[in-house]
Coordinates of C-alpha atoms and ligand atoms in Angstrom, one line a residue:
M1 CA -23.8 231.1 134.6
S2 CA -23.9 227.4 133.5
L3 CA -25.1 226.6 130.0
Q4 CA -27.9 224.7 131.1
A5 CA -29.0 227.8 133.3
M6 CA -28.7 230.2 130.3
I7 CA -30.8 227.7 128.1
R8 CA -33.5 227.6 130.9
Q9 CA -33.4 231.4 131.1
N10 CA -34.1 232.1 127.4
P11 CA -36.2 229.1 126.2
T12 CA -36.8 230.6 122.7
G13 CA -33.2 231.6 122.2
V14 CA -30.9 230.0 119.8
L15 CA -29.3 228.0 122.4
A16 CA -32.5 226.5 123.4
R17 CA -33.5 225.7 120.0
A18 CA -30.2 224.1 119.1
Y19 CA -30.5 222.0 122.4
A20 CA -33.9 220.9 121.5
F21 CA -33.0 220.1 117.9
A22 CA -29.8 218.1 118.6
E23 CA -31.6 216.2 121.6
K24 CA -34.2 215.2 119.2
A25 CA -32.0 214.2 116.4
H26 CA -29.7 211.9 118.6
R27 CA -32.6 210.6 120.7
Q28 CA -32.1 207.0 119.3
Q29 CA -28.4 206.9 119.5
K30 CA -26.3 205.6 122.4
R31 CA -22.5 206.2 122.8
K32 CA -20.2 203.1 123.0
S33 CA -20.4 203.5 126.9
G34 CA -24.2 202.9 126.7
E35 CA -25.2 206.5 127.7
P36 CA -27.4 208.7 125.5
Y37 CA -25.4 210.1 122.5
F38 CA -26.6 213.5 123.1
N39 CA -24.5 213.7 126.3
H40 CA -21.5 214.2 123.8
P41 CA -22.7 217.4 121.9
L42 CA -24.0 218.7 125.2
A43 CA -20.6 218.3 126.8
T44 CA -18.9 219.8 123.9
A45 CA -21.1 222.9 124.0
E46 CA -20.5 223.2 127.7
I47 CA -16.7 223.3 127.0
L48 CA -17.2 225.9 124.5
H49 CA -19.3 227.9 127.0
E50 CA -16.5 227.6 129.5
W51 CA -14.0 229.1 127.0
H52 CA -16.5 232.1 126.6
M53 CA -17.2 231.3 123.1
D54 CA -20.3 233.3 121.3
D55 CA -23.7 231.8 121.1
A56 CA -23.4 230.9 117.4
T57 CA -20.3 228.8 118.4
V58 CA -22.0 227.1 121.3
A59 CA -25.0 226.3 119.3
A60 CA -23.0 224.8 116.5
G61 CA -21.2 222.8 119.4
L62 CA -24.6 221.2 120.2
L63 CA -25.3 220.7 116.6
H64 CA -22.0 219.6 115.5
D65 CA -22.6 215.7 115.0
T66 CA -26.2 215.9 113.7
V67 CA -25.2 216.1 109.9
E68 CA -22.8 213.2 110.1
D69 CA -24.7 210.8 112.3
T70 CA -28.3 211.5 111.8
G71 CA -30.8 211.9 109.1
I72 CA -30.4 215.5 109.2
T73 CA -28.9 217.4 106.3
L74 CA -26.8 220.6 106.3
D75 CA -29.7 222.4 104.5
D76 CA -32.0 221.3 107.4
V77 CA -29.5 223.0 109.9
R78 CA -29.2 226.1 107.6
H79 CA -33.0 226.4 107.1
E80 CA -33.4 226.2 111.1
F81 CA -30.4 228.2 112.2
G82 CA -29.1 230.4 109.2
D83 CA -26.0 230.4 107.3
E84 CA -23.5 231.2 110.1
I85 CA -24.3 228.1 112.3
A86 CA -24.6 225.9 109.3
F87 CA -21.2 227.0 108.1
L88 CA -19.7 226.2 111.4
V89 CA -21.4 222.8 111.6
D90 CA -20.3 222.0 108.1
G91 CA -16.7 223.0 109.0
V92 CA -16.7 220.4 111.9
T93 CA -18.3 217.7 109.7
K94 CA -15.6 218.0 107.1
L95 CA -12.9 217.8 109.7
G96 CA -14.4 214.9 111.2
R97 CA -13.7 213.0 107.8
M98 CA -10.0 213.5 108.2
K99 CA -8.1 210.6 109.7
Y100 CA -4.5 210.9 110.8
R101 CA -2.5 207.7 110.8
G102 CA 0.9 208.4 112.2
D103 CA 2.3 205.1 110.8
G104 CA 0.4 205.6 107.3
V105 CA 3.8 205.7 105.5
R106 CA 6.4 203.1 106.0
G107 CA 10.1 203.5 106.0
K108 CA 10.2 207.3 106.4
T109 CA 12.4 209.3 108.7
Q110 CA 11.2 211.0 111.9
N111 CA 11.5 214.3 109.9
A112 CA 9.1 212.9 107.5
A113 CA 6.8 212.1 110.0
E114 CA 6.9 215.4 111.6
G115 CA 6.6 217.0 108.2
R116 CA 3.3 215.1 107.8
A117 CA 1.9 216.0 111.0
E118 CA 2.7 219.5 110.3
S119 CA 0.9 219.4 107.0
M120 CA -2.1 217.8 108.8
R121 CA -2.1 220.6 111.3
K122 CA -2.2 223.1 108.5
M123 CA -4.9 221.1 106.7
V124 CA -7.0 221.3 109.8
L125 CA -6.8 225.1 109.8
A126 CA -7.3 225.5 105.9
L127 CA -10.3 223.3 106.1
S128 CA -11.8 224.9 108.9
Q129 CA -11.8 228.5 107.3
D130 CA -13.0 230.0 110.5
L131 CA -11.3 229.8 113.7
R132 CA -14.4 229.0 115.6
V133 CA -14.5 225.7 113.7
V134 CA -11.2 224.8 115.1
F135 CA -12.6 225.6 118.8
I136 CA -15.7 223.4 118.2
K137 CA -13.2 220.6 117.0
L138 CA -10.9 221.0 120.0
A139 CA -13.9 221.0 122.3
D140 CA -15.3 217.8 120.7
R141 CA -11.9 216.3 120.9
M142 CA -11.5 217.2 124.5
H143 CA -14.8 215.4 125.3
N144 CA -13.9 212.4 123.2
M145 CA -10.7 212.3 125.1
R146 CA -12.0 212.4 128.4
T147 CA -14.4 209.6 127.6
L148 CA -11.8 207.5 125.4
G149 CA -11.8 204.6 127.8
A150 CA -15.2 203.2 126.3
L151 CA -13.6 202.7 122.9
P152 CA -11.7 199.4 121.7
P153 CA -7.9 199.7 122.2
A154 CA -7.0 200.0 118.5
K155 CA -9.3 203.0 118.2
Q156 CA -8.0 204.5 121.4
K157 CA -4.6 204.5 120.1
R158 CA -5.3 205.9 116.7
I159 CA -7.3 208.9 118.4
A160 CA -4.7 209.4 121.0
L161 CA -2.0 209.5 118.6
E162 CA -3.9 212.0 116.2
T163 CA -4.6 214.1 119.5
S164 CA -1.0 214.0 120.4
E165 CA 0.4 214.9 117.0
I166 CA -2.2 217.1 115.5
Y167 CA -4.8 218.7 118.0
A168 CA -2.6 219.3 121.3
P169 CA 0.1 221.1 119.3
L170 CA -2.6 223.1 117.3
A171 CA -4.1 224.1 120.8
Y172 CA -0.5 225.0 121.8
R173 CA 0.1 227.1 118.7
L174 CA -3.2 228.9 119.3
G175 CA -2.0 229.7 122.9
M176 CA -4.6 227.3 124.6
Y177 CA -2.1 225.8 127.0
N178 CA -4.4 224.3 129.3
V179 CA -6.4 222.7 126.6
S180 CA -3.1 221.4 124.9
G181 CA -1.9 220.2 128.2
E182 CA -4.9 218.2 129.2
L183 CA -5.2 216.7 125.6
E184 CA -1.5 215.8 125.7
D185 CA -1.7 214.1 129.1
I186 CA -4.8 211.9 128.2
A187 CA -3.2 211.0 125.0
F188 CA 0.0 210.2 127.0
S189 CA -2.1 207.9 129.3
Y190 CA -3.2 205.7 126.3
L191 CA 0.0 205.9 124.1
S192 CA 2.4 205.1 126.9
P193 CA 0.4 203.6 129.8
K194 CA 3.3 202.2 131.7
E195 CA 5.2 205.3 131.4
Y196 CA 2.3 207.3 132.4
E197 CA 1.6 205.1 135.4
W198 CA 5.1 205.4 136.5
V199 CA 5.3 209.1 136.4
R200 CA 2.0 209.4 138.2
K201 CA 3.0 207.2 141.0
T202 CA 6.5 208.9 141.1
A203 CA 5.1 212.3 141.3
E204 CA 2.2 211.6 143.7
E205 CA 4.0 211.8 147.1
E206 CA 6.4 214.6 145.9
Y207 CA 3.3 216.8 144.6
A208 CA 1.4 216.3 147.9
A209 CA 4.5 217.5 150.0
R210 CA 5.3 220.3 147.7
L211 CA 1.7 221.4 147.8
A212 CA 1.6 221.4 151.6
Y213 CA 4.4 223.3 151.8
L214 CA 3.4 226.0 149.3
E215 CA 0.0 226.2 151.2
S216 CA 2.0 226.8 154.3
I217 CA 3.9 229.8 153.0
K218 CA 1.0 231.3 151.0
P219 CA 0.0 233.8 153.9
E220 CA 3.5 234.9 154.3
V221 CA 3.6 235.7 150.7
E222 CA 0.3 237.5 150.7
A223 CA 1.3 239.6 153.9
L224 CA 4.5 240.6 152.4
L225 CA 2.8 241.8 149.1
H226 CA 0.2 243.6 151.1
K227 CA 2.9 245.4 153.0
H228 CA 4.0 246.8 149.7
N229 CA 0.6 247.8 148.5
I230 CA 0.3 245.0 146.0
N231 CA -3.0 243.2 146.0
P232 CA -3.0 240.2 144.0
T233 CA -6.4 239.2 142.4
T234 CA -5.4 235.5 143.2
I235 CA -2.6 233.4 144.4
D236 CA -2.8 229.4 143.4
F237 CA -0.8 226.6 142.5
R238 CA 0.0 225.3 139.1
A239 CA 1.2 221.6 139.0
K240 CA 3.3 220.4 136.1
R241 CA 1.4 218.0 133.7
Y242 CA 2.5 214.6 133.5
A243 CA 3.5 214.4 129.8
S244 CA 5.7 217.3 130.2
L245 CA 7.0 216.2 133.6
Y246 CA 7.8 212.9 132.0
R247 CA 9.8 214.6 129.1
K248 CA 11.7 216.6 131.7
L249 CA 12.4 213.6 133.7
L250 CA 14.1 211.9 130.7
R251 CA 16.5 214.8 130.7
H252 CA 17.3 214.7 134.3
A253 CA 18.0 210.9 134.9
M254 CA 14.5 210.2 136.0
D255 CA 15.2 211.9 139.4
I256 CA 12.1 213.9 140.5
T257 CA 14.0 215.8 143.1
K258 CA 15.8 217.6 140.3
I259 CA 12.7 219.1 139.1
H260 CA 12.2 222.4 140.6
D261 CA 9.1 223.5 138.8
L262 CA 6.9 220.5 139.9
I263 CA 4.4 222.9 141.2
A264 CA 4.7 226.8 140.9
M265 CA 3.0 229.4 143.0
R266 CA 1.0 231.6 140.6
I267 CA 0.4 235.3 141.4
I268 CA -2.1 237.1 139.3
V269 CA -2.1 240.9 139.7
T270 CA -3.6 243.9 138.0
T271 CA -1.0 245.8 136.0
V272 CA 2.4 245.3 134.3
P273 CA 4.2 247.4 136.7
E274 CA 2.7 245.5 139.6
C275 CA 4.2 242.3 138.0
Y276 CA 7.7 243.7 138.3
A277 CA 7.0 245.0 141.8
T278 CA 5.9 241.5 142.9
L279 CA 9.2 240.1 141.4
G280 CA 11.0 242.7 143.3
V281 CA 9.4 242.1 146.7
I282 CA 10.0 238.3 146.3
H283 CA 13.8 238.7 145.5
E284 CA 14.2 241.0 148.4
A285 CA 12.8 238.4 150.7
W286 CA 14.2 235.3 149.3
P287 CA 17.4 234.9 147.3
P288 CA 16.7 234.0 143.6
V289 CA 18.4 230.9 142.0
P290 CA 20.7 232.4 139.3
G291 CA 19.9 231.7 135.8
R292 CA 16.2 230.9 136.6
I293 CA 14.6 234.4 136.2
K294 CA 12.7 234.5 133.1
D295 CA 11.0 237.7 131.9
Y296 CA 8.5 236.6 129.3
I297 CA 6.7 240.1 129.5
A298 CA 9.6 242.0 128.0
L299 CA 10.6 239.0 125.7
P300 CA 7.4 236.7 125.1
K301 CA 7.8 233.1 124.2
P302 CA 7.5 232.5 120.3
N303 CA 4.0 231.4 120.9
S304 CA 3.2 234.7 122.6
Y305 CA 3.2 233.3 126.3
R306 CA 3.7 236.3 128.7
S307 CA 4.7 235.9 132.3
L308 CA 7.5 236.5 134.8
H309 CA 9.0 233.3 136.3
T310 CA 11.6 233.1 139.1
T311 CA 12.9 230.4 141.3
V312 CA 13.9 231.3 144.9
I313 CA 15.3 229.6 147.9
G314 CA 12.2 230.2 150.1
P315 CA 11.4 229.7 153.9
A316 CA 12.9 226.6 155.4
E317 CA 15.6 226.6 152.4
K318 CA 13.3 225.0 150.0
I319 CA 13.1 225.9 146.3
V320 CA 10.1 227.7 145.0
E321 CA 9.0 228.7 141.5
F322 CA 6.9 231.7 141.1
Q323 CA 4.9 232.7 138.0
I324 CA 3.8 236.4 138.0
R325 CA 1.3 237.7 135.5
T326 CA -1.7 240.0 134.8
K327 CA -5.2 238.7 134.6
A328 CA -5.0 239.5 130.8
M329 CA -1.9 237.4 130.2
H330 CA -3.4 234.7 132.4
D331 CA -6.6 234.5 130.2
E332 CA -4.6 234.4 127.3
S333 CA -2.5 231.6 128.4
E334 CA -5.7 229.6 129.5
Y335 CA -7.8 230.3 126.3
G336 CA -5.3 231.4 123.8
V337 CA -6.8 233.2 120.7
A338 CA -10.2 232.2 122.4
A339 CA -9.4 234.8 125.1
H340 CA -10.2 237.5 122.5
W341 CA -13.8 236.5 122.4
L342 CA -13.8 237.0 126.3
Y343 CA -12.2 240.7 125.7
K344 CA -14.7 241.4 123.1
V345 CA -17.6 240.2 125.1
H346 CA -16.4 242.4 128.2
K347 CA -15.3 245.2 126.2
Q348 CA -12.1 245.7 127.8
A349 CA -9.6 245.1 125.2
G350 CA -6.3 246.4 126.7
N351 CA -3.0 247.1 124.8
L352 CA -2.4 243.4 123.8
T353 CA -0.9 243.8 120.3
G354 CA 1.7 241.3 120.1
E355 CA 5.4 241.4 119.7
K356 CA 7.2 240.2 116.4
L357 CA 9.6 237.5 116.8
A358 CA 11.8 236.1 114.3
G359 CA 12.9 232.7 113.7
E360 CA 9.6 231.2 114.2
L361 CA 8.2 228.8 111.5
S362 CA 6.7 231.0 108.7
W363 CA 3.0 229.6 109.2
V364 CA 3.4 230.1 113.0
R365 CA 4.5 233.7 112.3
Q366 CA 1.5 234.2 110.1
L367 CA -0.7 232.8 112.7
R368 CA 0.8 235.3 115.2
D369 CA 0.4 238.2 112.9
W370 CA -3.0 237.3 112.3
Q371 CA -3.7 237.1 115.9
D372 CA -2.4 240.6 116.2
R373 CA -4.7 241.5 113.4
I374 CA -7.6 240.0 115.5
F375 CA -6.5 242.2 118.5
E376 CA -6.6 245.3 116.3
K377 CA -10.1 244.4 114.9
E378 CA -11.6 243.8 118.3
K379 CA -12.2 247.5 118.7
D380 CA -14.4 247.2 115.7
P381 CA -17.0 244.5 116.3
E382 CA -18.0 244.3 112.7
K383 CA -14.5 243.6 111.4
F384 CA -13.9 241.3 114.3
L385 CA -15.9 238.4 112.7
E386 CA -14.0 239.0 109.4
A387 CA -10.7 238.7 111.2
M388 CA -11.7 235.2 112.4
K389 CA -11.4 234.0 108.8
I390 CA -8.3 231.7 108.2
D391 CA -7.2 233.2 105.1
F392 CA -3.5 232.8 105.2
F393 CA -3.7 229.5 103.4
R394 CA -5.8 231.0 100.6
H395 CA -3.0 230.3 98.1
R396 CA -2.7 226.8 99.2
I397 CA -4.7 223.4 99.2
F398 CA -4.3 220.4 101.2
A399 CA -5.2 217.1 99.6
I400 CA -4.7 213.8 101.0
T401 CA -3.9 210.1 99.7
P402 CA -6.0 207.1 100.7
R403 CA -3.3 206.1 103.1
G404 CA -3.7 209.5 104.9
E405 CA -0.6 211.3 103.5
V406 CA -1.0 215.0 103.2
F407 CA 0.3 217.0 100.3
D408 CA 0.4 220.9 100.3
L409 CA -0.2 222.5 97.0
P410 CA -0.9 225.8 95.4
T411 CA -4.6 226.4 94.5
G412 CA -5.6 225.2 91.1
A413 CA -3.3 222.2 91.6
T414 CA -4.5 219.1 89.5
P415 CA -4.3 215.3 90.2
I416 CA -1.2 215.5 88.0
D417 CA 0.5 217.6 90.4
F418 CA -0.5 215.6 93.1
A419 CA 0.8 212.4 91.5
Y420 CA 4.2 213.9 90.9
H421 CA 4.4 215.1 94.6
I422 CA 3.8 211.5 95.6
H423 CA 6.6 210.2 93.4
S424 CA 7.8 210.9 89.8
D425 CA 6.9 207.5 88.7
V426 CA 3.4 207.9 90.1
G427 CA 3.0 211.1 87.9
N428 CA 4.6 209.5 84.7
E429 CA 2.2 206.5 84.9
A430 CA -1.0 208.4 85.8
T431 CA -3.8 207.6 83.7
G432 CA -6.8 208.8 85.7
A433 CA -7.8 209.9 89.1
R434 CA -10.5 209.4 91.8
V435 CA -11.3 212.4 94.0
N436 CA -13.5 211.4 97.1
G437 CA -14.5 208.3 95.3
T438 CA -15.5 209.9 92.0
L439 CA -13.6 209.7 88.6
V440 CA -12.3 213.1 87.6
P441 CA -10.5 214.5 84.5
L442 CA -6.8 214.8 84.9
D443 CA -7.1 218.6 84.8
H444 CA -9.6 218.7 87.5
E445 CA -8.9 221.4 90.2
L446 CA -8.4 219.9 93.7
A447 CA -9.8 221.4 96.8
S448 CA -8.6 221.3 100.4
G449 CA -9.6 218.1 102.1
D450 CA -10.0 216.2 98.9
M451 CA -8.8 212.5 99.0
V452 CA -7.2 211.7 95.7
E453 CA -6.4 208.4 94.3
I454 CA -4.2 208.1 91.3
I455 CA -4.8 205.2 88.8
R456 CA -1.7 204.0 87.1
Q457 CA -0.7 202.1 84.0
K458 CA 2.7 200.6 84.0
G459 CA 5.3 202.0 81.4
K460 CA 2.9 204.9 80.4
R461 CA 4.4 208.3 79.5
P462 CA 3.2 211.8 80.4
S463 CA 1.4 213.7 77.8
E464 CA 2.4 217.1 76.4
D465 CA -1.0 218.4 77.2
W466 CA -0.3 218.1 80.8
L467 CA 2.0 221.0 80.7
K468 CA -1.1 223.1 79.8
F469 CA -2.6 222.8 83.1
V470 CA -0.2 221.6 85.7
K471 CA 0.4 224.2 88.4
T472 CA 3.7 223.0 90.1
A473 CA 7.3 223.1 89.0
V474 CA 7.9 219.6 90.3
A475 CA 5.4 218.2 87.9
R476 CA 6.4 220.6 84.8
D477 CA 10.0 219.8 85.3
H478 CA 9.4 216.0 85.4
I479 CA 7.0 216.2 82.3
R480 CA 9.5 218.1 80.2
A481 CA 12.4 215.7 81.1
M482 CA 10.2 212.7 80.2
L483 CA 9.2 214.4 76.8
R484 CA 12.7 215.3 76.0
A485 CA 14.0 211.7 76.7
K486 CA 11.1 210.4 74.6
D487 CA 12.0 212.7 71.7
G488 CA 15.6 211.7 71.9
A489 CA 16.3 215.5 72.0
L490 CA 18.3 215.1 75.1
L491 CA 21.6 216.1 73.8
G492 CA 22.2 219.8 72.9
A493 CA 18.9 220.7 74.5
S494 CA 20.5 223.4 76.4
R495 CA 23.7 225.3 76.5
H496 CA 24.3 225.0 80.3
P497 CA 24.4 221.4 81.4
S498 CA 21.7 221.0 84.0
R499 CA 21.7 217.2 84.4
C500 CA 24.0 214.2 84.3
A501 CA 23.5 211.3 82.0
F502 CA 25.0 208.1 83.3
K503 CA 25.8 205.4 80.9
I504 CA 26.0 202.0 82.7
V505 CA 26.8 198.6 81.1
V506 CA 25.4 195.8 83.0
E507 CA 25.1 192.1 83.0
N508 CA 21.2 191.8 83.0
R509 CA 19.7 190.5 86.1
I510 CA 16.5 190.8 87.9
G511 CA 16.3 193.4 90.5
L512 CA 19.3 195.3 89.1
I513 CA 17.3 198.4 88.0
K514 CA 15.5 198.6 91.3
E515 CA 18.9 198.6 93.1
I516 CA 20.2 201.4 90.9
S517 CA 17.2 203.5 91.4
S518 CA 17.1 203.1 95.2
L519 CA 20.6 204.0 95.3
I520 CA 20.0 207.4 93.6
A521 CA 17.0 207.8 95.7
R522 CA 19.1 207.3 98.8
N523 CA 21.3 210.1 97.5
H524 CA 18.2 212.4 97.5
M525 CA 17.9 212.6 93.7
N526 CA 15.3 211.4 91.3
I527 CA 15.8 209.6 88.1
M528 CA 14.5 212.0 85.5
S529 CA 14.6 209.6 82.7
Y530 CA 15.8 206.2 81.9
H531 CA 16.4 204.2 78.9
A532 CA 17.6 200.4 78.4
E533 CA 18.7 198.5 75.5
L534 CA 20.2 195.0 75.1
T535 CA 23.7 194.9 73.4
Q536 CA 24.7 192.1 70.9
G537 CA 23.9 188.6 72.1
G538 CA 21.6 189.9 74.7
K539 CA 24.2 189.2 77.5
H540 CA 25.1 192.8 78.5
S541 CA 22.5 195.6 78.6
F542 CA 23.3 199.2 78.3
E543 CA 21.3 201.6 80.6
R544 CA 21.0 205.3 80.4
V545 CA 19.9 207.0 83.6
D546 CA 19.5 210.9 83.9
I547 CA 19.4 212.7 87.3
P548 CA 19.3 216.4 87.8
T549 CA 22.7 217.4 89.1
T550 CA 26.0 218.8 87.7
D551 CA 27.7 218.4 91.0
I552 CA 30.9 216.6 90.1
A553 CA 31.8 215.4 93.7
K554 CA 28.2 214.0 94.0
I555 CA 28.4 212.3 90.6
Q556 CA 31.8 210.8 91.6
K557 CA 30.1 209.5 94.8
I558 CA 27.3 208.0 93.0
I559 CA 29.6 206.3 90.4
M560 CA 31.5 204.8 93.2
K561 CA 28.5 203.4 94.8
L562 CA 27.1 202.1 91.3
K563 CA 30.3 200.3 90.6
H564 CA 29.7 198.4 93.9
I565 CA 26.4 197.1 92.7
K566 CA 26.5 193.3 91.6
G567 CA 26.3 193.0 87.8
V568 CA 27.4 196.6 87.1
K569 CA 30.4 196.3 84.6
E570 CA 31.2 199.9 83.5
V571 CA 30.0 203.4 84.4
S572 CA 30.6 206.7 82.5
Y573 CA 28.8 210.0 82.5
K574 CA 28.2 213.2 80.6
L575 CA 26.8 216.5 81.6
V576 CA 23.9 217.4 79.5
Ligands
MN601 MN1 -18.4 214.8 118.0

């Protein structure tokens, strides 16, 4: 039943009330395209309804933009709809404030960019607190992507980039392949319009030809399965998405005839034994291509995708890919974690508990374990809602710089911890901090989603008091090193040397110190402390630079490089 029909059927229900409330709140607003703004929350709610979400989530979908864009407050929503829906709306509102700028930090490597995106994905989960908030955000983003054409080009690019780097991978990790695929395809069309157009044109004819072929052999496949008493629930065709096709073409010299899974025939059966029986029947009829049989039922993909895949030389000697799976596996791959709602609603939780796989990123594994927990809790509806809580980041918070760089810190972290994570200089020179635009004390406890701006004063040194409240080793080590350097108690501070003190005699010139410090940074080390004094006559200066290593090979390498810097006269070192 459509959402609108459900609303008509129960005019006093929560969905009808949320519909009326949101429609009224947005009445004066228009979208960039000129249509009534309410079309957007309505479309978002319809997507959530398609994903089989519960009433609270669909209602929150209808209400998701009221707090940010109209005169309505969160208290109004709470008063009208209760704590649960208000909580969901608030979560989506908070996520809406986050802006991802892929190019926010200049001069960093691809790895750093990926690290930043990964932190951002974690932050989305941490800020959401409840998985249903993520679903609403994904539905919201889906509709915004489908209507992205109405926005100015610069905004299109920013939103497309955020979608391709944050939301599409997140949907994928949550097992929502269809959602992820569609988001990625639309983003691809805005980020690389020429490539998108090319692949679309190139694939068009080939798609049509292969589809016609698959249609023509479908009756044969059906008859064959019936003969073996297998009655598939559905047989359909699955076309490869443009974005993933493009990536694959890059690996195959852009030759589309080399892509064999352009369209696959998908067979949905009832039980796991039927999946294997179907595979057997197909292999008996047509010879499989060696190396192309994938048993993702016995060995699921790391993201828990399950299915049997095989490629055979089909009728008329043409290559055909088959994907065979049960309805439960299919729903899981369409809706991901959201499928759990479906199963809860229909009370048919099967034996879906997942498989443990090594080698995943740790948070992905946590996510996976957590999904397993959700599957277990499904049998107990009261505990089920509890299980939707995102709690595996409860020991971490995610704070963001004004430029959009995300830092992942332990709970209780302060602006000083944050500053030292940006750079040791930023930490050393910190004199104040603004959190979400408001001045706070330096021992202020940060929360996830906080935007933190550090106020610096050149040449300032850290205070010993900071050691009483900092939460990270990075901050503590830097502060101690600076304090030791200040006290002049550097020598003999410990029995075992922990760092290397360079003595560098230089001919003083502008920019020299910067060159030395960037050389050390390039060798992936930080300067722990630095001290300079002019020698007699002022012609030469004597620099003392400490870095945290005792590795002689590394030290020798740095000395060699130091000696190549113009103006450096003499370099010696001591382990302290
Ligand atoms: Mn929205």
